[in-house]
Structures are given as C-alpha cells and as structure tokens.
Amino acid sequence: MSKRSILVIPDPVLRKVAAPVGTVDDGVRALIDDMLETMYAAPGIGLAAPQIGVLDRVVVLDVSGDDEEKQPMALVNPEIVWSSEELSIHNEGCLSIPEYYEEVERPAEVGVRFLDRDGAEQEIRADGLLATCIQHEIDHLNGVLFIDYLSRLKRDRVTKKFAKQARLAALEKA
Ligand code: GNR
Ligand code: NI
C-alpha cells in the first residue's frame, strides 16, 4: 500500500468525469488500498479516485467515529438508485478544498448500487452522515464539488482564494 497525494482546486482533473471500471481486478483492489491509506492519513471520511488523479469510478469511505472500530467501505461504479424527498443539511468539507466548510442540503436518505472489492453487486440504503458522504463522493466522479451548491458569492470567494494560492505556489517553484 502507498499513500498518494491529494489534488487541490483548481486542479482541472477534479472537474473531469471518471470512467466506469470494467472488472474489479487486483489493480482496482490495489487502488482501493492506496485510497484507504490516503483517506485515513489525511484524515478524512471519504475519498474519490479523481482526488488522487485517477479517473476511475472508485470511492472509499469510513464514517465510523474515532472511538469505534474502523469500517472501511469501497464502492466501485456506485449509482444512486433512489433518493428521499426529505432533505438534510450537513456541514461539509473536502480534502481537495482544505480548511473550508459550509452547510449543504442533500437528500437525507439514498439507495446506492455498486460493486464491492470482490466485484459482487451490492445495494445499500444510507442515511445520516453516510448518505451525505456517498453523495459527495459520487459527485467527485462526475467532476462536481460541494462548493457548486453554494451561492455564487461564496463559491467565487473560495475559488479565487485557491487560485491565488496556486499562483503563489507556482511562483515559489520558478
Ligand atoms: O473528510 C471529509 N469529510 C466530509 C464531511 C462532510 C461531508 C463530506 C465529507 S467528505 C470529506 C473527504 C472528501 O473530500 N471526500 O471527497
Ligand atoms: Ni471531497
């Protein structure tokens, strides 16, 4: 297993649509293991493959609490098959937009179909933080970020701040 580096906005890879995985083979399982290691090290509760520069439809999650046993999950080609009319608001953050948090409203419950790390089809019902996190990660597979749900004012503010940081970092390297 190896820890990978996490891309930060405005990296254009974060805006691309990831491709479905054909077969869940050892290469995909190695990717899943690297993603889990990277997520736990960050630390974060979810990570989508595009965040480490891999445009495949793979997501990892673990929403267990600090004092609980770890509950690593891997979702390959995840699809939301239904979502509740009821909405809920969570304070969201993203490892690709470090240290920025805002409230986002999404369906409170979702049904998700995916392939597990053995390539078996699974369907689960998620609510609470897991439902929010799954939707946040599937958005990443489609090039969508949580700031896309904010007011233009808030989105522009954070986008500009990170664009400026990237410019300064590029200058320092030159
Ligand atoms: O670590 C993360 N925490 C989080 C909190 C609320 C809603 C979504 C998330 S996902 C985020 C990790 C991340 O960026 N995944 O893409
Ligand atoms: Ni994210």
Short mmCIF file of N, CA and C and ligand atoms in Angstrom, two decimals, residues 14 46-48 51 92-97 133 136-137 140 144-146, ligand 2:
data_model
loop_
_atom_site.label_atom_id
_atom_site.label_comp_id
_atom_site.label_asym_id
_atom_site.label_seq_id
_atom_site.Cartn_x
_atom_site.Cartn_y
_atom_site.Cartn_z
N LEU A 14 -9.98 17.50 -11.19
CA LEU A 14 -11.13 17.44 -10.28
C LEU A 14 -12.45 17.78 -10.99
N GLY A 46 -14.00 10.10 3.55
CA GLY A 46 -14.30 9.60 2.21
C GLY A 46 -13.22 10.07 1.26
N LEU A 47 -13.09 9.38 0.13
CA LEU A 47 -12.14 9.81 -0.89
C LEU A 47 -12.58 9.20 -2.21
N ALA A 48 -12.52 10.00 -3.27
CA ALA A 48 -12.88 9.52 -4.60
C ALA A 48 -11.59 9.47 -5.44
N GLN A 51 -9.59 12.40 -6.85
CA GLN A 51 -8.84 13.25 -5.91
C GLN A 51 -7.37 12.86 -5.81
N GLU A 92 -20.23 20.43 5.35
CA GLU A 92 -19.33 19.61 4.53
C GLU A 92 -17.96 20.26 4.39
N GLY A 93 -16.98 19.39 4.24
CA GLY A 93 -15.64 19.82 3.91
C GLY A 93 -15.15 18.91 2.83
N CYS A 94 -13.98 19.21 2.24
CA CYS A 94 -13.45 18.38 1.17
C CYS A 94 -11.93 18.45 1.22
N LEU A 95 -11.30 17.29 1.13
CA LEU A 95 -9.83 17.25 1.18
C LEU A 95 -9.22 17.98 -0.01
N SER A 96 -9.98 18.21 -1.06
CA SER A 96 -9.48 18.94 -2.22
C SER A 96 -9.74 20.44 -2.13
N ILE A 97 -10.40 20.85 -1.01
CA ILE A 97 -10.64 22.28 -0.72
C ILE A 97 -10.31 22.46 0.77
N CYS A 133 -22.03 11.67 2.69
CA CYS A 133 -20.69 11.38 2.21
C CYS A 133 -20.73 10.64 0.87
N HIS A 136 -21.51 13.12 -1.80
CA HIS A 136 -20.34 13.98 -2.00
C HIS A 136 -19.30 13.24 -2.87
N GLU A 137 -19.08 11.94 -2.58
CA GLU A 137 -18.07 11.18 -3.34
C GLU A 137 -18.52 10.89 -4.76
N HIS A 140 -17.86 13.74 -6.92
CA HIS A 140 -16.47 13.82 -7.39
C HIS A 140 -16.27 13.01 -8.68
N VAL A 144 -18.05 17.14 -9.92
CA VAL A 144 -18.83 18.11 -9.15
C VAL A 144 -18.25 18.22 -7.73
N LEU A 145 -18.17 19.45 -7.22
CA LEU A 145 -17.63 19.71 -5.88
C LEU A 145 -18.72 20.34 -5.01
N PHE A 146 -18.61 20.20 -3.69
CA PHE A 146 -19.69 20.71 -2.83
C PHE A 146 -19.87 22.22 -2.94
NI NI B 2 -14.39 15.77 -1.36
#
